[in-house]
Each structure stands twice: as C-alpha cells, then as structure tokens.
Amino acid sequence: MGSGSKWRKAKLALGLNMCLYVPEARDRDSSPSPSSPSSNSTTTTTTTATQPRLSDAVSLSPSGQATSPSSSAHRLSKSGNPKSSKRTCAICLTSIKLGHGHAIFTAECSHSFHFHCITSNVKHGNQICPVCRAKWKEVPFQNPASDLPPGRSRINGVGWSRDDAWMTILQQLPSPQLDMSRQVNSVFHAPEPNTFNDDEVLNLQDEVPENGNETTTETAENNSSRTIEVQTYPEVSAVPSAVSHNNFAILIHLKAPRGRHISCQNQMPVSQNSRAPVDLVTVLDVSGSMAGTKLALLKRAVGFVIQNLGPSDRLSVIAFSSTARRLFPLRRMTETGRQEALQAVNSLASNGGTNIAEGLKKGAKVLLDRQWKNPVGSIILLSDGQDTYTVTGGGGANSRTDYKSLLPVSIHRDGGTGYQIPVHAFGFGADHDAASMHSISEISGGTFSFIEAEGVIQDAFAQCIGGLLSVVAQEVGVKIECVHPGLQITSIKAGSYQTSLMADGRTGSIDVGDLYAEEERDFLVTVDIPANVSSKEMSLLMVKCGFRNPITKEMVISDEPSEVKIQRPAMTGQPVVSIEVDRQRNRLRSAEAMAEARAAAEHGDLSNAVSLLESCRRALSETVSARACDKLCIALCAELKEMQERMASRRIYESSGRAYVLSGLSSHSWQRATARGDSTDSSSLVQAYQTPSMVDMVTRSQTMILGNRPPSQRKLRQAQSFPGRPQPR
C-alpha cells in the first residue's frame, strides 16, 4: 500500500468538492423524517468553533424531509453516531473524530469513512465497502470541476445566510449496460392535463411602487434614460467628388441602455418594476446516458437557476427521455415556488432514449397554452445525445435529419405566429448532436452553447440567465433610408438577423428583437456612391431605431435620426480607413471562413477546412485593426487557430470540433455570448459579447466562497465585448 503522501496526492487530484445548495429548512427544530430502510447511508458534517456553522445538508428540496429511495440525493443526518468519533477510517487509517471539520460518510453497511477519502476511493472505480466488501448501490461523489483550496467552502451567496444547508448528492450508479427500451420512471406516466393553461397568475402588484412618489420618480428617471444609443461610421470620411465608389461600407452601431443588474453581493432578487420578468421553460434530457455525475451536475445547475429567479419570474420543468413529461407547471418563483421547483428537479431520474422533438413540443406547449404572459419568454434545452426518435428526411446512405421537425412550427422565427420564443440550446459532452442543437437554436432565434467540460454546466446556465434577466428592449428595429437621390443600398450584413431591402434599393430594415442591458450590435451596410461635383458634402443615410419598453409596454423611437455624411472634396490624401468599420469587416470575414470551413469538414475535406481558416487568419493579420493591436482582431485570430487545431483529425472534429465551430458561429451570427469549451478559463473566448449582467451571474456561479474574496486564479477578467470601441488616445 502506498505511503500517506501518495494518498494526499490522490486526494488532491480526485477529492474535489461537489456541493449543492438549498435554503435553510423553515423548521430547524423539527425532527427529520426516518430514512428509507433501503437507503440509509448518511454523511455527518462537523465544524470547528472558529468556522461558521453549516447546517445539516438535505436533499435538493429545501424542506427538511427525507428524499425517496429513487432520488439521487440523501439527506445528512442531524446527529452522527456517538461511537463514530472513536472509529478509524479504513482508507487513510486515521481516526474519525467529530469536531475536526471533516465530513463523515456512513455507508449502507454502517461503516464510516472520511468523506474525501471515500470519494477518492470511488473515483478509482471501487464500489464496494473497504471493510466488509459489501457492494454499495449508492456512492458519494464530488465535483470534478472545483478547484477550491483545502479548507475552503463553496457556497451560493444568493439569498442564503452562511449557516444554511449544503447539499451533498449521492450518485446512483448506472446499470452496467443501459437498456434504452426499459420502462421510464413512473413520473412519466402520471396524469397530465391536455392543455397547459394552469400557469400561476402574474404578480401584478409588483408593478405598483411600494415607496410612493420617491420610487415613482426613480423609475421615471430610469425609463427616461433608457434609450438605445445609435452611432454610425463611414468607411472613410472623404471621397473625391469626381469619382464614384461602389460597395462603400457604413457601420451602424447600437448599444442598449444600462439595466439594474444584480451584483454578487446583493442577496435579494430585483422586483418587477426594476426589470422585465421572465417565463422560463427548462427542457432537460434525462436519458440513460445522463446517469450519474451528469445528472447530478444538471440538478445543481438548474437549482442555481431557480435560486436566482425572482418572485415575478415563472419557471416550468420538462424532462424527456424516450418520451417527455411536464414535471413542474409554470409557477412563480416565490419562496414556496422555489421549494417546489427544487423538489421537482430533485425527482429527476435517468433512463430511456433521447426524444428531443417530444421534449421541445411539451416545452413550447407550456408557453403557447399559458393564460398569462410575462414580457420575456424563453426555453433552455439541454441534451447530451443524439435524437433517437425523429424521422430523417430523404433516404439512403446520405439521409440527413430534418432538423426543422425537431422544433414545433409554432415557435419558428418565420412560422408566422408572431411568437418570439427563442430556444437556447446546450450541447453537453462529446456525444451530443451539435448540428441538430445548433439548428434548433438558429430556427427559433436562440443561441447554441457547447459544454465540453461537465463541471462548467452551471456557469453556462448562469451566463444565459444573466442575459435573460436583463432584457431592456424588445422588438428592436432599425430603419435605413437613403438621403442623396443618386444613392442605392447594395447590401445589409446583419448575420442571423432578418433584413429587408426595397426593390429600388432606397430603404432597408433590420429586425433585431430583444436586447439585454448594455448589449451591443453592429451591422454593415454597403452603398454605391455616385460622382458628385455639385457640393463639398454628401448626406448618405438616415438611420432610425425603435423598440418596445418591456416594462411599460410603450413603443420608443430614437429622438433624432442618425445621419451619415461624408466630404466630397476635389482631391483627397491617403484615405484613413475607420477602425470601427475594419473591425466589423474582420468579424464578418471570420464568420464566413468558419462557415466555409465547417462545410468542407462535413464533406470530409479537413485539409481544405484548415486551409480556409489559415487563409483568413493571415488576411486578418494584415488589416488596419491588426496593425493597431485591436483586441477583437487578436481574439478572432486566436479563435481561428483553435478551430484549426480542432480540425486536425476526423476523430477530434467529431468529438469537439464540430460543436466548437457551431457555437462560435452562433455567437458571431447573433453577436451574443455562448459557452464554448471550458467557460471558466479566463482566456476563453466564451467572454466575447458578454454583458455586465452575464459577468455578474457567472462570477456568482464561480466564486462565491465563505468569508473571503475569490481566489485570484478564479477571478473573472473584465469582459471585452467584440463590438467594443477603442479608447481615445
């Protein structure tokens, strides 16, 4: 047997921290419910007098009730066995004593061990008791993504005091061979209404100010300043009057107003008169491949979402495997609502196949059948596998999945129903169908994120809801009109946003949709400029922006249209290209190269795909932005290099390259942050397009540690939004 130092190394490598958090039980003095005879393993946590006391951990439900045997969580006992303090841990051979700040795990066979010792033992594949050799049905596990130093405790700082409960999940071991045809959990066969019109009534009282005229004045001042900033930048400031200039580029830049986002120190959710409340439906894959750690991490991530929703927000939970089931109706996230939602999430069990289409159908039905509507509505979809039920289009060896059939027509962006319900899709692990998840998000107007490392699923969810909880403008639209009679618009480059251009080329528009607080958008418009010797100045375009305030419901039009003008002198010197325009040209050029490389890779030509990315990278290095050391240009070059590495072989491309490229395309086409790879890496490109509200929520997910500032290595660097403006010199 190895020395103590080897065990310490093993514990450092494998004994990581996996905790789920729940609010303090309402009745702390009530006696716990008796444990099920078939599941009596417990963990006792003891603390020293100098540490803040952690109350006894319970299941994912905030109530103090014992979980059912089918749950993947067990409660912690209120009191340990008095004899346990005199026992010896059979793994590290040191005594087990209460009051030394160590968690103690008592197994089904009644033998006790240090919690960090037994988790290390389990991670080596041992699933039997080291003492009596009894085979365990349930084993402890810990979070593989945590990097907290020894003795530091990780908490969620939202609404819970320091002595509230932690939750330690005990993972149910999957069967040696998953039987996809076996009967799904009985919860899927409980009665379900034909129409989901049982949503909880909205909290209309939140719209009424609680503090009289003072609050009214504050809200009015906030609303009066909440207008979208519009700026325009011509490619060059002057064009000789005697010459024409085709495909002259003009940048239209939008920036949404500031929101009242929650800081990590704020313990209370914002009220409805501070931000637009959300109707959120989570559609969660609980197929057999989600068994074990994946399902436990998913529960923790959804629990984080629940605890960060306010009392005016509403949540519904859909679980799907071979079939789909609404586990939790659309309910307000009051204290009671959060408790019930956590209990519903805790009931998730993994088995069966993967029927994404049925899950989305149920999720869309929740939002379509609801009697009441919050201003913001969205679906979060997570899956780790391939859809095994949807019929593929066509036939033969080249048959391709009809991805549109995965999404109900009622919530297609072009479905003609008027519904705006984006699906934000999260592909989990190396085996998910990135192409279908990307298509689902693209068709609905949502984003696609690639969760490569299991441990960052909560951070990815946090980033998403950080945006959804900060919507400040809806139905944002941009109207573009030519001013000079000889001018024509030749193109409007807006990524995935819908554009229209009149036949005469004189008027165009962009349908932007929702904007999060301080979110930015950039669109390139090209025009053909004729020669003009009649004047020394030419007005090119007039740009107007309008949107609906999600709180007051009123339409707001920009006060003054933004007019684009250039000088038309007889002679000009060396033209100075606008770095703002050059920056966005680089972004669009990179996105086009990514799309072309992906198409080549799908046809099996990886060498050509890599060549396309390398050519784009070289072209970017010669631009005005690159010479100015522009941060966007540097980031784009790094991203293109990363994609080249993920296309080095067919195996690498299939396992991570495709998903990484598609999540990048989703981010650039919508100019919205998506998770790519390990979102906790401070140098990760996941921070492109991040807003302050997203940064706040991700920081909360990552770095809430008892009593001390987050470690410097985990501190989230200031997000650099891709549309950012250069600082004045």
XYZ file of C-alpha atoms in Angstrom:
729
model
C 0.000 0.000 0.000
C 1.281 3.471 -0.851
C 2.546 5.965 1.687
C 0.470 8.761 3.205
C 1.941 11.262 0.746
C 0.601 9.219 -2.157
C -2.845 9.260 -0.633
C -2.613 13.006 -0.177
C -1.716 13.390 -3.845
C -4.635 11.183 -4.812
C -6.969 13.208 -2.647
C -5.728 16.461 -4.136
C -6.212 15.067 -7.639
C -9.543 13.382 -7.079
C -11.063 14.586 -3.840
C -12.726 17.661 -5.226
C -15.765 19.429 -3.873
C -19.257 18.746 -5.169
C -21.929 20.581 -3.224
C -25.470 21.576 -3.996
C -27.088 24.264 -2.002
C -30.543 24.664 -0.513
C -32.153 27.292 1.690
C -32.396 26.693 5.388
C -35.281 24.474 6.413
C -38.137 26.533 7.817
C -38.458 24.438 10.946
C -34.943 23.697 12.131
C -36.152 22.076 15.319
C -38.365 19.573 13.635
C -37.118 16.041 13.718
C -36.054 14.550 10.394
C -38.196 12.041 8.649
C -36.969 8.494 9.051
C -34.717 7.271 6.287
C -35.806 4.582 3.967
C -34.576 1.150 5.034
C -33.157 0.583 1.609
C -31.121 3.770 1.572
C -29.604 4.562 4.913
C -26.177 5.903 4.026
C -25.531 9.249 5.661
C -22.884 11.915 5.858
C -22.218 13.882 9.028
C -20.518 17.280 8.787
C -18.763 18.712 11.830
C -17.123 22.104 12.200
C -14.629 23.753 14.471
C -15.646 26.577 16.746
C -13.794 29.133 14.655
C -15.687 28.307 11.465
C -19.207 29.459 10.549
C -21.541 26.548 11.233
C -23.009 24.762 8.268
C -26.411 23.312 8.958
C -27.135 19.721 8.138
C -27.301 19.127 4.403
C -30.513 17.927 2.899
C -31.771 16.840 -0.482
C -32.339 19.188 -3.403
C -35.620 20.102 -1.764
C -35.223 22.958 0.728
C -37.557 21.244 3.119
C -36.139 19.034 5.803
C -37.919 15.945 4.536
C -36.051 12.811 3.630
C -35.798 12.009 -0.032
C -37.277 8.964 -1.576
C -35.095 5.954 -2.410
C -35.335 6.822 -6.102
C -33.798 10.226 -5.548
C -30.162 10.732 -6.387
C -29.681 12.629 -3.120
C -29.683 11.691 0.538
C -30.042 13.976 3.488
C -27.323 14.470 6.046
C -28.110 13.197 9.490
C -28.842 15.658 12.279
C -26.529 13.822 14.609
C -23.756 11.358 13.994
C -23.236 8.054 15.720
C -21.584 8.812 19.095
C -19.237 5.890 18.568
C -18.082 7.234 15.211
C -15.598 9.577 16.891
C -13.600 6.576 18.097
C -13.534 4.765 14.786
C -10.732 4.609 12.267
C -11.111 5.410 8.583
C -10.204 2.195 6.767
C -8.747 4.164 3.853
C -6.383 6.708 5.423
C -6.063 4.746 8.718
C -6.551 7.889 10.812
C -9.209 8.319 13.470
C -12.661 9.646 12.696
C -13.421 12.374 15.213
C -16.276 14.808 15.449
C -15.381 18.473 15.696
C -12.389 18.336 13.343
C -14.117 19.976 10.401
C -14.276 16.754 8.333
C -17.344 15.310 6.639
C -18.010 11.702 7.638
C -19.699 9.273 5.270
C -21.627 6.353 6.758
C -22.435 3.722 4.156
C -25.428 1.381 3.826
C -23.409 -1.291 5.632
C -22.958 1.109 8.609
C -19.186 1.519 8.159
C -17.905 5.114 8.306
C -15.130 6.898 6.412
C -13.832 10.394 5.869
C -15.918 11.792 3.017
C -12.899 12.946 0.975
C -11.258 9.539 1.426
C -14.229 7.531 0.210
C -14.846 9.820 -2.773
C -11.248 9.341 -3.855
C -11.674 5.598 -3.421
C -14.866 5.610 -5.503
C -13.274 7.615 -8.285
C -10.703 4.818 -8.635
C -13.603 2.521 -9.523
C -14.135 0.899 -6.112
C -17.844 0.453 -5.442
C -17.615 -1.966 -2.525
C -17.053 -1.339 1.166
C -13.304 -1.475 2.001
C -14.156 -3.130 5.323
C -16.864 -5.741 4.737
C -16.704 -5.876 0.892
C -20.452 -5.251 0.613
C -21.484 -3.879 -2.782
C -22.973 -0.386 -2.499
C -25.976 0.719 -4.501
C -25.175 4.374 -3.913
C -21.786 6.024 -3.608
C -20.598 9.553 -2.802
C -19.047 11.710 -5.467
C -17.636 15.195 -5.762
C -17.416 17.912 -8.385
C -14.606 17.323 -10.900
C -14.534 20.986 -11.846
C -13.909 22.527 -8.464
C -10.522 23.993 -7.743
C -11.061 25.416 -4.299
C -8.091 25.207 -1.930
C -8.203 22.814 1.055
C -10.389 24.016 3.895
C -12.323 26.495 1.727
C -16.048 26.017 1.420
C -18.029 26.852 -1.692
C -21.453 28.430 -1.326
C -24.118 30.111 -3.350
C -24.448 33.594 -1.964
C -27.935 34.262 -3.266
C -30.488 34.718 -0.539
C -28.982 32.237 1.922
C -27.149 33.025 5.126
C -23.817 31.401 5.889
C -25.227 28.743 8.162
C -27.737 27.467 5.615
C -27.576 23.973 4.216
C -25.240 22.425 1.715
C -26.426 19.533 -0.285
C -24.210 16.520 -0.893
C -25.501 14.405 -3.723
C -25.034 10.653 -3.668
C -24.801 9.349 -7.175
C -26.887 6.362 -8.162
C -24.697 4.041 -10.130
C -25.920 3.374 -13.672
C -26.542 -0.169 -14.738
C -23.571 -1.921 -16.373
C -25.497 -1.885 -19.639
C -28.120 0.779 -20.283
C -31.343 -0.635 -21.639
C -32.883 2.119 -23.753
C -36.099 0.140 -24.149
C -36.822 -0.305 -20.448
C -39.811 1.412 -18.943
C -39.216 5.021 -17.969
C -39.762 6.333 -14.469
C -43.324 6.223 -13.188
C -43.395 10.022 -13.025
C -43.745 9.997 -16.819
C -46.982 8.012 -16.537
C -48.793 10.225 -14.027
C -51.883 12.065 -15.309
C -51.111 15.219 -17.275
C -53.606 17.866 -18.450
C -54.366 18.102 -22.149
C -53.943 21.876 -22.047
C -51.249 23.625 -20.044
C -53.400 26.605 -19.088
C -52.814 26.089 -15.373
C -49.989 28.628 -15.161
C -49.848 30.717 -11.995
C -51.289 34.223 -12.266
C -48.750 37.018 -12.617
C -47.808 39.130 -9.638
C -49.385 42.347 -10.887
C -48.829 44.085 -7.553
C -45.130 44.325 -8.288
C -45.908 46.956 -10.875
C -47.185 49.293 -8.161
C -44.393 51.275 -6.452
C -44.080 50.431 -2.777
C -42.460 53.649 -1.576
C -44.748 56.263 -3.003
C -43.549 59.174 -5.115
C -39.879 58.534 -4.418
C -39.930 55.178 -6.215
C -42.147 56.575 -8.983
C -39.679 59.387 -9.628
C -36.743 56.975 -9.616
C -38.460 54.633 -12.072
C -39.454 57.521 -14.325
C -35.885 58.817 -14.388
C -34.571 55.358 -15.223
C -37.093 54.876 -18.016
C -36.417 58.313 -19.458
C -32.730 57.467 -19.862
C -33.374 54.021 -21.303
C -32.954 54.732 -24.977
C -30.838 52.808 -27.445
C -27.686 54.594 -28.476
C -27.203 54.734 -32.259
C -23.863 55.605 -33.852
C -22.771 55.478 -37.480
C -19.288 55.253 -39.011
C -18.491 55.669 -42.728
C -15.651 53.603 -44.176
C -13.677 56.784 -44.907
C -14.570 60.365 -44.136
C -13.983 61.743 -47.632
C -14.358 60.566 -51.251
C -13.135 62.653 -54.213
C -16.085 64.381 -55.860
C -15.178 63.315 -59.400
C -15.140 59.571 -58.710
C -17.777 57.016 -57.758
C -17.317 54.430 -55.009
C -19.127 51.102 -55.137
C -19.762 48.954 -52.044
C -18.899 51.813 -49.707
C -19.265 50.449 -46.153
C -21.160 52.172 -43.353
C -21.276 50.754 -39.838
C -24.433 51.065 -37.744
C -23.699 50.547 -34.050
C -26.399 50.037 -31.410
C -25.932 49.937 -27.656
C -28.754 49.066 -25.292
C -29.280 51.145 -22.146
C -27.998 50.068 -18.771
C -30.085 47.745 -16.657
C -30.289 47.317 -12.907
C -28.437 44.028 -12.762
C -27.809 42.208 -9.504
C -24.332 42.368 -8.062
C -22.868 39.289 -6.447
C -23.186 40.910 -3.017
C -26.886 41.642 -3.422
C -28.908 38.976 -1.663
C -32.381 39.861 -2.916
C -33.763 39.475 -6.443
C -34.821 42.612 -8.242
C -38.502 43.447 -8.398
C -40.662 43.587 -11.484
C -40.511 47.381 -11.723
C -36.704 47.127 -11.950
C -36.526 44.664 -14.853
C -38.738 42.641 -17.144
C -39.868 39.362 -15.519
C -39.289 36.090 -17.371
C -41.281 32.963 -18.228
C -38.614 30.265 -18.486
C -39.103 26.628 -19.502
C -36.226 24.190 -18.958
C -36.312 21.151 -21.263
C -33.902 18.623 -19.773
C -32.505 15.379 -21.180
C -32.773 12.565 -18.610
C -31.974 9.682 -20.946
C -29.834 6.771 -19.787
C -26.617 8.469 -20.884
C -27.213 11.223 -18.319
C -26.869 8.791 -15.405
C -24.501 9.540 -12.553
C -22.406 12.676 -12.377
C -24.010 14.336 -15.410
C -27.478 14.237 -13.879
C -26.212 15.456 -10.510
C -24.407 18.402 -12.141
C -27.537 19.186 -14.140
C -29.602 19.242 -10.939
C -27.122 21.580 -9.343
C -27.129 23.917 -12.353
C -30.929 24.061 -12.543
C -31.012 24.613 -8.776
C -28.749 27.635 -9.309
C -31.142 28.972 -11.942
C -34.124 28.503 -9.612
C -32.460 30.341 -6.752
C -31.595 33.313 -8.992
C -35.103 33.840 -10.360
C -37.230 36.480 -8.666
C -40.795 36.198 -7.322
C -42.203 37.706 -10.532
C -40.358 35.230 -12.762
C -42.018 31.919 -13.579
C -40.444 28.537 -14.280
C -41.602 25.232 -15.730
C -39.604 21.990 -15.922
C -39.888 19.480 -18.780
C -37.952 16.201 -18.638
C -37.543 13.956 -21.661
C -36.008 10.607 -22.496
C -37.967 8.135 -24.641
C -40.979 10.365 -24.016
C -41.469 13.771 -22.409
C -43.204 14.894 -19.262
C -44.036 18.225 -17.652
C -42.701 17.744 -14.135
C -43.457 21.245 -12.900
C -46.058 23.702 -14.255
C -45.364 27.368 -14.919
C -45.131 28.759 -11.391
C -43.838 31.987 -9.859
C -40.507 31.642 -8.105
C -41.658 32.822 -4.722
C -40.140 31.125 -1.688
C -42.739 28.369 -1.916
C -42.409 28.165 -5.690
C -38.651 27.717 -5.472
C -39.021 24.969 -2.880
C -41.481 23.070 -5.065
C -39.351 23.564 -8.165
C -36.261 22.242 -6.374
C -38.229 19.196 -5.271
C -39.319 18.585 -8.870
C -35.748 18.834 -10.120
C -34.578 16.502 -7.368
C -37.031 13.863 -8.630
C -35.230 13.578 -11.980
C -34.025 10.063 -12.762
C -32.170 8.912 -15.868
C -33.271 6.150 -18.228
C -34.550 5.551 -21.753
C -33.652 7.069 -25.108
C -33.455 10.648 -26.388
C -36.580 12.226 -27.850
C -35.633 15.884 -28.273
C -38.608 16.670 -30.503
C -41.114 15.490 -27.894
C -39.353 17.493 -25.184
C -39.457 20.672 -27.258
C -43.087 20.042 -28.158
C -44.007 19.947 -24.468
C -41.838 22.977 -23.701
C -43.436 25.042 -26.459
C -46.901 23.904 -25.344
C -46.287 25.320 -21.863
C -45.641 28.760 -23.324
C -48.322 28.607 -26.008
C -51.106 27.414 -23.681
C -50.389 29.797 -20.790
C -53.154 32.190 -19.820
C -50.770 34.875 -18.589
C -47.574 36.119 -20.218
C -44.519 37.712 -18.702
C -42.734 40.121 -21.078
C -39.795 37.766 -21.679
C -40.272 34.116 -22.628
C -37.594 31.556 -23.424
C -36.744 27.854 -23.471
C -33.482 26.350 -22.216
C -32.753 22.970 -23.839
C -30.008 20.636 -22.643
C -29.102 17.278 -24.177
C -26.046 15.027 -24.209
C -27.036 12.667 -27.018
C -28.462 12.090 -30.476
C -32.186 12.265 -31.085
C -33.197 8.600 -31.474
C -36.832 9.125 -32.451
C -37.099 11.867 -35.073
C -37.652 10.661 -38.643
C -34.859 11.634 -41.022
C -35.587 13.344 -44.275
C -34.901 11.631 -47.574
C -33.478 8.139 -47.760
C -30.421 6.079 -48.445
C -26.938 6.393 -47.074
C -26.931 10.171 -47.415
C -30.115 10.612 -45.392
C -29.997 13.738 -43.246
C -32.027 14.622 -40.171
C -34.867 17.023 -40.808
C -33.825 19.402 -38.042
C -36.841 21.653 -38.520
C -39.067 18.782 -37.461
C -37.404 18.852 -34.037
C -38.913 22.266 -33.330
C -42.666 22.970 -33.263
C -43.667 25.193 -36.181
C -45.480 27.464 -33.747
C -42.208 28.893 -32.440
C -40.238 29.073 -35.684
C -38.959 32.594 -36.266
C -40.617 32.508 -39.688
C -43.635 30.499 -38.537
C -45.972 33.445 -38.965
C -47.464 33.087 -35.475
C -45.894 36.226 -34.049
C -44.415 34.329 -31.094
C -40.871 35.190 -30.108
C -39.733 32.198 -28.049
C -36.006 31.591 -28.537
C -34.594 28.177 -27.625
C -31.151 28.455 -26.053
C -29.639 25.028 -26.651
C -26.801 23.484 -24.647
C -24.904 20.508 -26.038
C -23.442 18.504 -23.159
C -20.293 16.420 -23.646
C -18.734 14.807 -26.714
C -21.687 12.671 -27.847
C -24.440 15.248 -28.355
C -25.777 16.116 -31.814
C -24.251 19.565 -32.266
C -25.759 20.026 -35.729
C -29.321 19.485 -34.532
C -28.890 21.593 -31.392
C -27.429 24.439 -33.458
C -30.262 24.190 -35.985
C -32.896 24.259 -33.225
C -31.427 27.422 -31.732
C -30.949 29.070 -35.123
C -34.508 28.387 -36.280
C -36.003 29.750 -33.063
C -33.726 32.762 -32.669
C -31.745 31.389 -29.719
C -28.092 30.527 -29.177
C -26.150 27.260 -29.122
C -23.554 26.600 -26.415
C -21.066 23.746 -26.262
C -20.412 22.434 -22.740
C -17.230 20.458 -23.190
C -16.271 20.133 -19.512
C -19.053 18.702 -17.362
C -18.201 20.912 -14.423
C -18.988 24.204 -16.196
C -22.630 23.471 -16.942
C -23.712 25.778 -14.106
C -21.531 28.611 -15.440
C -23.056 28.173 -18.908
C -26.590 28.349 -17.486
C -25.581 31.337 -15.359
C -24.375 33.248 -18.410
C -27.626 32.543 -20.230
C -29.960 33.639 -17.433
C -27.736 36.630 -16.725
C -28.853 37.860 -20.125
C -32.486 36.762 -19.933
C -32.933 38.543 -16.602
C -31.676 41.839 -18.043
C -33.824 42.412 -21.144
C -34.259 46.190 -21.533
C -35.607 46.443 -25.083
C -37.902 44.284 -27.215
C -38.979 44.348 -30.850
C -35.913 46.430 -31.646
C -35.972 47.541 -35.259
C -33.607 49.615 -37.386
C -34.805 51.550 -40.433
C -32.298 52.743 -43.046
C -33.147 55.351 -45.707
C -31.007 56.808 -48.467
C -30.793 60.611 -48.372
C -28.962 61.504 -51.592
C -31.184 60.845 -54.637
C -28.410 59.059 -56.546
C -27.646 56.589 -53.746
C -28.569 52.908 -53.552
C -28.155 50.324 -50.793
C -26.432 47.223 -52.165
C -26.375 45.005 -49.057
C -27.180 44.824 -45.346
C -24.919 42.427 -43.438
C -26.623 41.506 -40.186
C -25.697 37.871 -39.517
C -28.740 35.823 -38.495
C -30.986 38.857 -38.041
C -33.769 39.247 -40.574
C -33.304 42.091 -43.024
C -35.380 43.568 -45.815
C -34.419 45.764 -48.751
C -36.864 47.507 -51.047
C -36.640 46.772 -54.758
C -35.408 50.295 -55.563
C -32.560 49.927 -53.060
C -33.516 53.133 -51.276
C -34.866 51.741 -47.990
C -33.943 48.815 -45.783
C -34.623 47.498 -42.296
C -33.203 45.125 -39.666
C -35.304 43.142 -37.180
C -33.100 42.932 -34.069
C -35.575 41.573 -31.482
C -34.604 41.648 -27.787
C -31.544 43.358 -26.349
C -30.001 42.717 -22.947
C -28.750 45.582 -20.799
C -25.676 47.234 -22.367
C -25.665 44.720 -25.206
C -24.213 45.962 -28.490
C -24.982 45.223 -32.130
C -23.077 46.111 -35.273
C -24.408 45.984 -38.824
C -22.577 46.808 -42.051
C -24.489 48.495 -44.851
C -22.906 48.922 -48.276
C -23.958 51.592 -50.770
C -22.948 52.667 -54.266
C -21.833 56.309 -54.136
C -22.062 58.238 -57.431
C -19.730 61.021 -58.510
C -20.897 64.412 -57.233
C -19.246 67.687 -58.157
C -22.147 69.905 -57.101
C -21.348 70.068 -53.378
C -18.488 69.530 -50.929
C -20.579 67.407 -48.571
C -22.916 64.481 -49.215
C -25.576 63.018 -46.923
C -25.710 59.265 -47.422
C -28.094 57.579 -44.982
C -30.604 58.338 -42.273
C -30.820 55.685 -39.533
C -33.711 55.365 -37.071
C -34.178 52.900 -34.219
C -37.341 51.947 -32.366
C -38.168 49.430 -29.646
C -40.763 48.433 -27.081
C -40.056 49.022 -23.404
C -40.702 45.585 -21.832
C -41.832 47.110 -18.508
C -44.112 49.956 -19.650
C -45.048 48.231 -22.956
C -44.753 51.580 -24.766
C -43.005 51.984 -28.112
C -39.937 54.220 -28.023
C -38.461 55.880 -31.123
C -34.979 57.380 -31.126
C -35.225 61.128 -30.584
C -33.123 62.179 -33.548
C -32.227 60.011 -36.550
C -28.536 59.412 -37.057
C -27.377 60.937 -40.337
C -24.304 59.666 -42.192
C -22.323 62.304 -44.085
C -19.035 62.344 -45.969
C -16.934 65.087 -47.508
C -16.621 65.354 -51.315
C -13.514 67.486 -51.980
C -11.884 67.701 -55.370
C -8.787 65.937 -54.063
C -8.079 63.737 -51.036
C -4.910 62.463 -49.481
C -4.242 58.891 -48.392
C -7.607 57.636 -47.108
C -7.752 56.658 -43.450
C -9.998 53.643 -43.010
C -12.254 53.708 -39.965
C -11.017 51.115 -37.451
C -14.623 50.570 -36.331
C -15.615 49.545 -39.857
C -12.470 47.450 -40.305
C -13.130 45.642 -37.033
C -16.593 44.532 -38.116
C -15.340 43.538 -41.556
C -12.891 41.235 -39.805
C -15.660 39.723 -37.697
C -17.856 39.055 -40.727
C -14.899 37.709 -42.737
C -14.030 35.334 -39.896
C -17.604 34.115 -39.551
C -17.756 33.412 -43.289
C -14.472 31.485 -43.114
C -15.783 29.443 -40.175
C -18.946 28.558 -42.096
C -16.982 27.574 -45.208
C -14.519 25.507 -43.170
C -17.360 23.722 -41.417
C -18.969 22.872 -44.771
C -15.673 21.488 -46.044
C -15.190 19.434 -42.863
C -18.686 17.961 -43.158
C -17.768 16.782 -46.657
C -14.675 15.087 -45.290
C -12.151 17.639 -46.567
C -10.446 18.605 -43.321
C -7.264 19.794 -45.029
C -9.239 22.325 -47.060
C -11.126 23.383 -43.924
C -7.874 24.072 -42.089
C -6.525 25.923 -45.137
C -9.581 28.205 -45.248
C -9.158 29.122 -41.600
C -5.439 29.743 -42.004
C -6.007 31.976 -45.055
C -8.495 34.055 -43.101
C -6.086 34.309 -40.188
C -3.320 35.589 -42.463
C -5.686 38.111 -44.073
C -6.731 39.418 -40.660
C -3.107 39.908 -39.633
C -2.635 42.420 -42.464
C -5.626 44.630 -41.657
C -5.709 48.085 -40.092
C -7.134 46.570 -36.914
C -4.271 44.092 -36.597
C -1.671 46.840 -37.002
C -3.438 48.763 -34.250
C -3.347 45.649 -31.994
C -7.130 45.637 -31.837
C -8.402 43.218 -29.189
C -11.144 41.853 -31.426
C -8.686 41.063 -34.198
C -6.374 39.293 -31.740
C -9.288 37.285 -30.344
C -10.519 36.316 -33.807
C -7.070 35.091 -34.809
C -6.861 33.003 -31.629
C -10.315 31.567 -32.282
C -9.442 30.634 -35.860
C -6.276 28.931 -34.593
C -8.275 26.964 -32.020
C -10.677 25.788 -34.718
C -7.760 24.653 -36.876
C -6.500 22.500 -34.022
C -9.966 21.014 -33.539
C -9.982 20.007 -37.204
C -6.624 18.233 -37.035
C -8.259 14.822 -37.456
C -11.676 13.317 -38.065
C -11.787 11.975 -34.516
C -11.091 15.366 -32.936
C -13.563 17.100 -35.224
C -16.340 14.639 -34.443
C -15.764 14.769 -30.678
C -15.372 18.534 -30.185
C -14.504 20.417 -33.379
C -17.985 20.499 -34.878
C -19.613 21.677 -31.644
C -16.919 24.299 -31.046
C -17.283 25.740 -34.568
C -21.089 25.780 -34.408
C -21.174 27.505 -31.027
C -18.752 30.083 -32.423
C -20.938 30.629 -35.483
C -23.977 31.016 -33.239
C -22.183 33.615 -31.148
C -20.985 35.671 -34.102
C -24.204 35.467 -36.112
C -26.298 36.744 -33.177
C -23.498 38.824 -31.585
C -24.418 37.200 -28.282
C -22.307 35.270 -25.769
C -22.276 31.472 -25.932
C -20.341 28.893 -23.918
C -17.528 27.179 -25.793
C -15.360 24.554 -24.172
C -14.367 25.446 -20.609
C -16.091 28.712 -19.820
C -14.214 29.092 -16.517
C -10.915 29.657 -18.314
C -10.115 33.358 -18.011
C -8.634 33.385 -21.524
C -11.631 31.611 -23.037
C -13.380 33.223 -25.980
C -16.658 32.473 -24.229
C -16.395 36.020 -22.902
C -16.956 37.510 -26.342
C -20.160 39.603 -26.312
C -20.625 39.127 -22.559
C -22.654 41.854 -20.873
C -22.125 43.109 -17.303
C -25.210 41.190 -16.167
C -23.790 37.979 -17.605
C -20.435 38.609 -15.952
C -22.164 39.171 -12.598
C -24.093 35.922 -12.828
C -21.119 33.839 -13.995
C -18.996 35.325 -11.222
C -21.671 34.394 -8.725
C -21.682 30.843 -10.077
C -17.908 30.508 -9.919
C -16.534 32.386 -6.983
C -18.881 32.573 -4.008
C -16.627 31.404 -1.183
C -17.293 31.700 2.547
C -15.847 34.698 4.271
C -13.109 35.581 1.792
C -12.593 37.104 -1.590
C -12.475 34.689 -4.506
C -9.021 33.291 -5.305
C -7.195 35.404 -7.865
C -6.906 32.496 -10.285
C -10.703 32.227 -10.432
C -11.433 35.930 -10.744
C -13.285 36.631 -13.971
C -11.438 39.170 -16.047
C -13.299 42.183 -17.346
C -15.269 41.038 -20.360
C -14.237 42.564 -23.671
C -17.305 42.810 -25.845
C -16.468 42.257 -29.514
C -18.269 45.423 -30.599
C -16.237 47.462 -28.071
C -14.944 50.876 -29.053
C -11.236 51.775 -28.929
C -10.233 54.043 -26.083
C -9.241 57.604 -27.074
C -5.510 58.124 -27.268
